Short mmCIF file of C-alpha atoms in Angstrom, two decimals:
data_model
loop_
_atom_site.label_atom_id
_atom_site.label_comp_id
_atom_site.label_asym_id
_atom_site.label_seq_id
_atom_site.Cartn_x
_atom_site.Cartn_y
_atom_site.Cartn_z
CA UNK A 1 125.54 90.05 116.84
CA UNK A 2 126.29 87.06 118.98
CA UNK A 3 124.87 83.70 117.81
CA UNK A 4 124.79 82.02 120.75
CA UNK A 5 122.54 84.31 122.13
CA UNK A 6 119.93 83.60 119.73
CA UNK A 7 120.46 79.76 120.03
CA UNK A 8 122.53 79.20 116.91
CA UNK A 9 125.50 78.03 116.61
CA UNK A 10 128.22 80.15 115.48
CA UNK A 11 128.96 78.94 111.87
CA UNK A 12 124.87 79.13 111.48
CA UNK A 13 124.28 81.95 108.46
CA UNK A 14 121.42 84.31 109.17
CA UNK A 15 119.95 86.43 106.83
CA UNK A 16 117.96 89.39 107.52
CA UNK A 17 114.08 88.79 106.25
CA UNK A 18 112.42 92.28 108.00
CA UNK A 19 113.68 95.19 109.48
CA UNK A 20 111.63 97.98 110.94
CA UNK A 21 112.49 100.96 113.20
CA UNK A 22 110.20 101.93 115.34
CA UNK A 23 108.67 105.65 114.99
CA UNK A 24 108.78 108.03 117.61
CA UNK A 25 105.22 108.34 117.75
CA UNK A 26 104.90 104.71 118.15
CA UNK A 27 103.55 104.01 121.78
CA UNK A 28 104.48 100.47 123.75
CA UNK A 29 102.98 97.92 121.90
CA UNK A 30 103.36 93.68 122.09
CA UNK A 31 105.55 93.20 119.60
CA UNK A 32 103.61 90.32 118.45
CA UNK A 33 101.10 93.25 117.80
CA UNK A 34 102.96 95.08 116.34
CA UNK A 35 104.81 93.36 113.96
CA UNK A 36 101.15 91.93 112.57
CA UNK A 37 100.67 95.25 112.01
CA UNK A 38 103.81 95.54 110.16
CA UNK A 39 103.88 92.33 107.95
CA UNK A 40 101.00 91.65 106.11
CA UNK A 41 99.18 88.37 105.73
CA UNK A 42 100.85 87.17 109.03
CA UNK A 43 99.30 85.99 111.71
CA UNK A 44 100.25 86.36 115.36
CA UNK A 45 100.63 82.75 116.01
CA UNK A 46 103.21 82.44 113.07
CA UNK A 47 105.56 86.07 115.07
CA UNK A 48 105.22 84.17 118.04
CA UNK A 49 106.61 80.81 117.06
CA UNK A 50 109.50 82.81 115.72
CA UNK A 51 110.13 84.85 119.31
CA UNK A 52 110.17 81.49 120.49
CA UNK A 53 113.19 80.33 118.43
CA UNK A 54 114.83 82.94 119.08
CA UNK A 55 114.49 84.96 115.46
CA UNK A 56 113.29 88.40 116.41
CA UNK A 57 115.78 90.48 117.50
CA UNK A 58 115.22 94.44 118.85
CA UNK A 59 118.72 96.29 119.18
CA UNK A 60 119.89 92.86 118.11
CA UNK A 61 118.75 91.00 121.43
CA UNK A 62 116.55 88.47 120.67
CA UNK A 63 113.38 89.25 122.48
CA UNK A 64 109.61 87.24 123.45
CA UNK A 65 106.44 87.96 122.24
CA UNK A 66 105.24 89.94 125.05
CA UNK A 67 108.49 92.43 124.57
CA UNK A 68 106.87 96.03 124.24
CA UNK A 69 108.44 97.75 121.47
CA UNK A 70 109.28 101.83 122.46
CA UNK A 71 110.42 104.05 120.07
CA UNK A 72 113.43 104.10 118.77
CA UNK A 73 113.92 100.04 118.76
CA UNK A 74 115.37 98.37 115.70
CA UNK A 75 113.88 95.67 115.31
CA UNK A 76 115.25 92.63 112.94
CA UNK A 77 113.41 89.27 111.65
CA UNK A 78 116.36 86.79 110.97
CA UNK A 79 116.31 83.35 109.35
CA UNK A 80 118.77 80.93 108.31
CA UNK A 81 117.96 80.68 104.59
CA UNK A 82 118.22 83.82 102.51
CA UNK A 83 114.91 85.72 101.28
CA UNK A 84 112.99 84.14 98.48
CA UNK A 85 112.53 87.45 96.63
CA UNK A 86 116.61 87.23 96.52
CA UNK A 87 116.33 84.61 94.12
CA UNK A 88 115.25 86.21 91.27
CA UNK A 89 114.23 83.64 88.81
CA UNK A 90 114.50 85.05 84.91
CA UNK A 91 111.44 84.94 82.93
CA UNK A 92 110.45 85.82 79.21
CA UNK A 93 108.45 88.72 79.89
CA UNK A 94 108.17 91.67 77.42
CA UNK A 95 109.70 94.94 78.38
CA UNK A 96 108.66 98.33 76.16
CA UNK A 97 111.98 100.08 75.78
CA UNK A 98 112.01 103.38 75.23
CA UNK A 99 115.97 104.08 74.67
CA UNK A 100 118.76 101.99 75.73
CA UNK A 101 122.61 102.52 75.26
CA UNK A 102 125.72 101.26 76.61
CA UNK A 103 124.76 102.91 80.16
CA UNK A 104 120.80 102.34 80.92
CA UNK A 105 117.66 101.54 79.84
CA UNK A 106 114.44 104.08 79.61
CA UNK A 107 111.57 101.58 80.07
CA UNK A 108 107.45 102.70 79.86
CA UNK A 109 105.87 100.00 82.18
CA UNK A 110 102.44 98.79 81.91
CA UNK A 111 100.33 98.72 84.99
CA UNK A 112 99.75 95.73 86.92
CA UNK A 113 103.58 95.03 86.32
CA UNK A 114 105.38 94.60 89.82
CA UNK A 115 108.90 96.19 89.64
CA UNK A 116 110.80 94.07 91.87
CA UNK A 117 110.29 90.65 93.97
CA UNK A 118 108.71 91.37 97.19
CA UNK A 119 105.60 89.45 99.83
CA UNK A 120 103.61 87.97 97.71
CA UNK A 121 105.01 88.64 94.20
CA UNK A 122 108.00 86.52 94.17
CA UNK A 123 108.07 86.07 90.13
CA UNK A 124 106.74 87.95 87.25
CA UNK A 125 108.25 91.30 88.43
CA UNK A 126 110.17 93.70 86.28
CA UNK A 127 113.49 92.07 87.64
CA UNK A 128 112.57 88.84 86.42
CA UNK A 129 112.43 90.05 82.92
CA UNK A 130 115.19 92.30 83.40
CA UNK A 131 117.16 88.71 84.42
CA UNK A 132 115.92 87.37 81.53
CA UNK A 133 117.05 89.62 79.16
CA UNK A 134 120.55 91.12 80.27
CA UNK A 135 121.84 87.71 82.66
CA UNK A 136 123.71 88.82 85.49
CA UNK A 137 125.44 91.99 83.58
CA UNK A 138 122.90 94.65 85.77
CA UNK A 139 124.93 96.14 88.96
CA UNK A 140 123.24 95.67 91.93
CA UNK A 141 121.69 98.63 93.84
CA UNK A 142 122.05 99.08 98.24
CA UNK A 143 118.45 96.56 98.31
CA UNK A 144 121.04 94.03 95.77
CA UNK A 145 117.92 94.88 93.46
CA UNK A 146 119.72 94.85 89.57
CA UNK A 147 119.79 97.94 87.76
CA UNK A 148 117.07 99.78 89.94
CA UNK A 149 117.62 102.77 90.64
CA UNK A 150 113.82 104.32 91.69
CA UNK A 151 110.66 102.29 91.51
CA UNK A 152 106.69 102.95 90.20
CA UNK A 153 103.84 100.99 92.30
CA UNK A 154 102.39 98.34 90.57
CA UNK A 155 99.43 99.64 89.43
CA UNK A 156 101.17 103.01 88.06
CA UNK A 157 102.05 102.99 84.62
CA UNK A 158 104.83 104.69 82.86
CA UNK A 159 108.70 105.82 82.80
CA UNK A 160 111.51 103.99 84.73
CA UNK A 161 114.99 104.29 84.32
CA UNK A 162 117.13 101.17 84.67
CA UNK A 163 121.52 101.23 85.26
CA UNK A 164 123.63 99.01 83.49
CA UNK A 165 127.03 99.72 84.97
CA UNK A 166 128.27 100.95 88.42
CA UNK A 167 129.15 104.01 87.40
CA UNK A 168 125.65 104.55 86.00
CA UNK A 169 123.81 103.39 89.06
CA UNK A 170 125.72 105.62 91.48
CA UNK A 171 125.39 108.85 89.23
CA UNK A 172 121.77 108.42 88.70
CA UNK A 173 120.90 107.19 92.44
CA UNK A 174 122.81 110.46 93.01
CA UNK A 175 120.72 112.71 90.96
CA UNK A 176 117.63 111.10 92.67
CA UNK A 177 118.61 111.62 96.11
CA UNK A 178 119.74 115.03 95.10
CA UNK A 179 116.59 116.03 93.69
CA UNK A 180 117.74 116.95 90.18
CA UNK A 181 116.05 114.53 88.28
CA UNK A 182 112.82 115.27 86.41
CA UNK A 183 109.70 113.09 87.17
CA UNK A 184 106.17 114.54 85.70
CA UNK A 185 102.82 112.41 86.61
CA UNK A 186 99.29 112.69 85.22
CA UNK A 187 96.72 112.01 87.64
CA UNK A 188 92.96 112.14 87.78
CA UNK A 189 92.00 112.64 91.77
CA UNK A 190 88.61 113.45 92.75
CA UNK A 191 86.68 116.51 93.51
CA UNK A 192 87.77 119.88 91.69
CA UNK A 193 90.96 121.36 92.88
CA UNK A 194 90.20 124.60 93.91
CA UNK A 195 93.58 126.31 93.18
CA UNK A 196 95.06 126.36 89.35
CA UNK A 197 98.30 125.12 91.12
CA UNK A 198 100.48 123.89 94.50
CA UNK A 199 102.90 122.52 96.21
CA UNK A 200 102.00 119.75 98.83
CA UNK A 201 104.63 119.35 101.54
CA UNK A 202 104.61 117.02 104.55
CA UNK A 203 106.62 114.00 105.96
CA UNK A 204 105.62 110.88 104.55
CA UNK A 205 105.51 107.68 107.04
CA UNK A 206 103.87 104.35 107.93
CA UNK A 207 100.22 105.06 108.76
CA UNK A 208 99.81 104.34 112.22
CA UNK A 209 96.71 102.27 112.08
CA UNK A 210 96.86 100.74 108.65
CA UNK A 211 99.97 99.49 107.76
CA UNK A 212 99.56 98.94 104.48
CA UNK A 213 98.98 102.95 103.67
CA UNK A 214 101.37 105.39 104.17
CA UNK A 215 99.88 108.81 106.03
CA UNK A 216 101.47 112.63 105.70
CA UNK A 217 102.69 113.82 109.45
CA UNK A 218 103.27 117.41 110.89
CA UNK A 219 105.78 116.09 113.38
CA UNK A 220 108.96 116.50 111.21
CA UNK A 221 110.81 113.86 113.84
CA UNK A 222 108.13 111.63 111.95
CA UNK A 223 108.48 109.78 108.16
CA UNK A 224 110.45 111.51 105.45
CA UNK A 225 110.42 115.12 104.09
CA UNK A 226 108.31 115.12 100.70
CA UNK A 227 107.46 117.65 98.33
CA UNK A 228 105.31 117.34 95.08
CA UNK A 229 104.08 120.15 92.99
CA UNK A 230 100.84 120.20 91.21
CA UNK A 231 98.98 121.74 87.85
CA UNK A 232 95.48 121.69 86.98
CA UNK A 233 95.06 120.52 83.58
CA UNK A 234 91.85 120.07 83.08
CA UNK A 235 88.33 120.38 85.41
CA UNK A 236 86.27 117.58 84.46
CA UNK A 237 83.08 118.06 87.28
CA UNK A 238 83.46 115.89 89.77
CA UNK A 239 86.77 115.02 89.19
CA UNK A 240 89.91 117.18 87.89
CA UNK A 241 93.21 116.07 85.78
CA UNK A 242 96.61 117.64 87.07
CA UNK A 243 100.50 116.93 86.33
CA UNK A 244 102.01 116.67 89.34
CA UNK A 245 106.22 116.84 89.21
CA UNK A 246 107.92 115.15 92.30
CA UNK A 247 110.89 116.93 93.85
CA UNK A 248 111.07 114.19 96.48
CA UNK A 249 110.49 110.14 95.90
CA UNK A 250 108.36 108.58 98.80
CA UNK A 251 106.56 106.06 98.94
CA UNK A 252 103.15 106.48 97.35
CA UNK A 253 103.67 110.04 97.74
CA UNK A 254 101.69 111.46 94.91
CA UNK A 255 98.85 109.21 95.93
CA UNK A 256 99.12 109.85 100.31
CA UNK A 257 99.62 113.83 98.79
CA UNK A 258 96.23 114.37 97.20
CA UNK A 259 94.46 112.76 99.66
CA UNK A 260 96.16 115.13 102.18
CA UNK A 261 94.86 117.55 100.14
CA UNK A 262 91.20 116.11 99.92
CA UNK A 263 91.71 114.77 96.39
CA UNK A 264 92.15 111.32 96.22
CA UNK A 265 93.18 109.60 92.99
CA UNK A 266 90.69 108.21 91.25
CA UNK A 267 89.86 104.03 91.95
CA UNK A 268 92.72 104.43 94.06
CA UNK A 269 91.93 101.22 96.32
CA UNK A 270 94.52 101.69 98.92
CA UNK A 271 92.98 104.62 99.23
CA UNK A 272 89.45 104.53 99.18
CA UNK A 273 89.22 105.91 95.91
CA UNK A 274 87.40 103.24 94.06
CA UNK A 275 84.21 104.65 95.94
CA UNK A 276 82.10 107.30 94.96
CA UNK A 277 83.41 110.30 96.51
CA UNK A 278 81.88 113.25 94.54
CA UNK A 279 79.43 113.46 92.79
CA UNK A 280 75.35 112.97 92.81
CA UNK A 281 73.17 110.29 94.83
CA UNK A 282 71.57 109.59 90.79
CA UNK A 283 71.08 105.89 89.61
CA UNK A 284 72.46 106.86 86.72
CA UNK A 285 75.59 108.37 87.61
CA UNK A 286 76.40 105.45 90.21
CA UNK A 287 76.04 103.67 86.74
CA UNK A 288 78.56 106.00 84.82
CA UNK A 289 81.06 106.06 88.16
CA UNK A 290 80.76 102.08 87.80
CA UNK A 291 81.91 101.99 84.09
CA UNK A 292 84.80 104.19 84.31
CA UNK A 293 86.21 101.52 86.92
CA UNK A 294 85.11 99.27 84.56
CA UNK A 295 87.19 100.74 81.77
CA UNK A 296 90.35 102.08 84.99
CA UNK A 297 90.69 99.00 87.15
CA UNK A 298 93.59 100.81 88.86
CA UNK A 299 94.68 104.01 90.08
CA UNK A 300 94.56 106.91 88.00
CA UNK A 301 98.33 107.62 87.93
CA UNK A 302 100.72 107.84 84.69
CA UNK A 303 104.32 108.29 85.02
CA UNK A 304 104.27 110.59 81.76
CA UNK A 305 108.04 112.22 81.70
CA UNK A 306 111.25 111.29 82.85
CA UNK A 307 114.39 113.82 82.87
CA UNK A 308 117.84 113.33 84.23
CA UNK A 309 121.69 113.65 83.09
CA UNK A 310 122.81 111.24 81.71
CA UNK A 311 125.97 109.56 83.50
CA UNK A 312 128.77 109.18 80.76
CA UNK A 313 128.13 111.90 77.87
CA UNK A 314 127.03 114.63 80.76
CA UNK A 315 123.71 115.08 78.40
CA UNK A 316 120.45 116.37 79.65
CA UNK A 317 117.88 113.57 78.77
CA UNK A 318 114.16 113.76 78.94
CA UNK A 319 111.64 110.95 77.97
CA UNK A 320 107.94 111.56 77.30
CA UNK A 321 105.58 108.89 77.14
CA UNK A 322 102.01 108.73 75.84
CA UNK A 323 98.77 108.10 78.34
CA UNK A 324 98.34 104.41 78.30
CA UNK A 325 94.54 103.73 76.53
CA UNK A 326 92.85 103.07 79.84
CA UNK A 327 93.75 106.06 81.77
CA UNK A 328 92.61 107.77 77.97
CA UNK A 329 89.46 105.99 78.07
CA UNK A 330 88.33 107.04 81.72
CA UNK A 331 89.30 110.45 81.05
CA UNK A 332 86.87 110.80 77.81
CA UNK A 333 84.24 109.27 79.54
CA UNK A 334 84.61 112.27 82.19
CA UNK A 335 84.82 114.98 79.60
CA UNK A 336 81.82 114.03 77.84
CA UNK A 337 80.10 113.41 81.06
CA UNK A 338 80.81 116.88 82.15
CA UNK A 339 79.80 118.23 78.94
CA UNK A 340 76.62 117.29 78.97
CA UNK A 341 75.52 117.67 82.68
CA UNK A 342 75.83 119.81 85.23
CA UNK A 343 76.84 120.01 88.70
CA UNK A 344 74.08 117.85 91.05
CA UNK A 345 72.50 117.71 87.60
CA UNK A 346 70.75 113.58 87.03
#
């Protein structure tokens, strides 16, 4: 990239702050639009000031605001001070370690716990504690996130796996990418899944229209192949437990799968599953609906079990993990619930 072109001069450091490829079902867009779209809590007056001096780049030109974006484009948001989530700050915060040895760490997060530094969650993150606790010793993963290797959404609870050496990291990220590692989730979606069990497949991008979703797409030029297999495990009325083992690792896949699907996780907010979406018009079961948000403020989702080889001793490990007591909670309330009333019943 030339400097000068951008109006810097050449010993000026820039540091990459966005990057986004444009989909080839995008259609021409103002980039302004489009990267509002992209970013969130940004406004358009805040993109434009930056085409102005010179920091958006597309194909690394640096472009107006009134540049239509086609598919294809690459485009780049460049600064010249690093990222803040790159400066991860350590911070006392408890971890619940399930096994640890000279090569990784089997951690059970709690929900609400942010894995890494990111918009808007800058500290308190899972690699702030993991700073605190092991320094600077973690190897770095392609993101320079330390010892990640795979990631659980905030408000997901359950098993992670964490490298401590080089040799770990790459043998693990392998295992991932290859598909050979074992990932089992309990979810409660809504509505009763009509089959005992499936398989979900279908690429996994941006959602055109709301950015901060992710959608499933026919078009295989479109998103990322993704595959997820599901198991009822228990029909609770109006809404139904199932396991559901990942072969792939997309973003919110589990969660963009069952809606696909037409069962939505349960107070999924992203989602629009922290409305009522089965169930009866009754007072009293708005009531009941109400208190099992109450006692789930998240989404229903549990990473239970965690398999995968483990990089030095060649050993097949697998972790299990028990439900967390709110997910437990929610789910008794539903099976006494459905004991006692029937379908459409008050």
């Amino acid at each position: 990239m030339d400097s000068n072109a951008i109006g810097l001069e050449p010993e000026d450091e820039l540091f990459e702050h966005f990057r986004f490829e444009v989909s080839k079902g995008q259609g021409l867009l103002r980039i302004d639009k489009y990267l509002q779209l992209q970013i969130p809590n940004i406004s358009r007056n805040k993109i434009q000031n930056a085409a102005d001096s010179g920091t958006i780049l597309v194909n690394e030109l640096s472009v107006k605001s009134n540049y239509k974006v086609k598919p294809g484009d690459c485009i780049r948001i460049v600064l010249s001070h690093p990222p803040f989530e790159h400066k991860i700050i350590p911070e006392p915060i408890p971890i619940d370690i399930v096994y640890e040895d000279d090569a990784l760490v089997v951690i059970n997060k709690p929900p609400g716990l942010v894995v890494h530094p990111g918009h808007g969650n800058y500290t308190g993150t899972l690699v702030n504690a993991l700073a605190y606790h092991y320094g600077n010793r973690l190897p770095l993963n392609s993101s320079e996130r330390p010892g990640l290797v795979h990631r659980i959404d905030k408000d997901t609870s359950g098993l992670l796996v964490v490298a401590k050496t080089e040799q770990a990291m790459t043998h693990l990220a392998k295992q991932f990418e290859e598909k050979t590692s074992e990932r089992e989730y309990i979810a409660l979606v809504w509505g009763n899944v009509e089959n005992a069990e499936g398989t979900i497949e279908g690429n996994i991008a941006r959602h055109l229209r709301d950015r901060m979703q992710m959608a499933v797409f026919d078009d295989p030029e479109i998103g990322k192949y993704a595959v997820t297999h599901y198991k009822v495990l228990e029909r609770l009325g109006y809404v139904t437990l199932v396991s559901c083992k990942l072969e792939t690792g997309r973003t919110h896949q589990i969660r963009v799968h069952m809606k696909h699907i037409g069962h939505t996780l349960f107070n999924d907010e992203r989602y629009g599953g922290n409305t009522i979406l089965k169930g009866t018009t009754f007072t009293k079961y708005k009531q009941f609906v109400e208190n099992c948000f109450t006692v789930l403020p998240r989404q229903a989702l549990h990473a239970k079990t965690l398999g995968f080889v483990h990089p030095t001793t060649g050993e097949m490990m697998r972790f299990d993990s028990e439900i967390p007591n709110d997910l437990v909670e929610c789910i008794s309330k539903w099976r006494t619930y459905s004991k006692s009333h029937t379908l459409e019943e008050d």
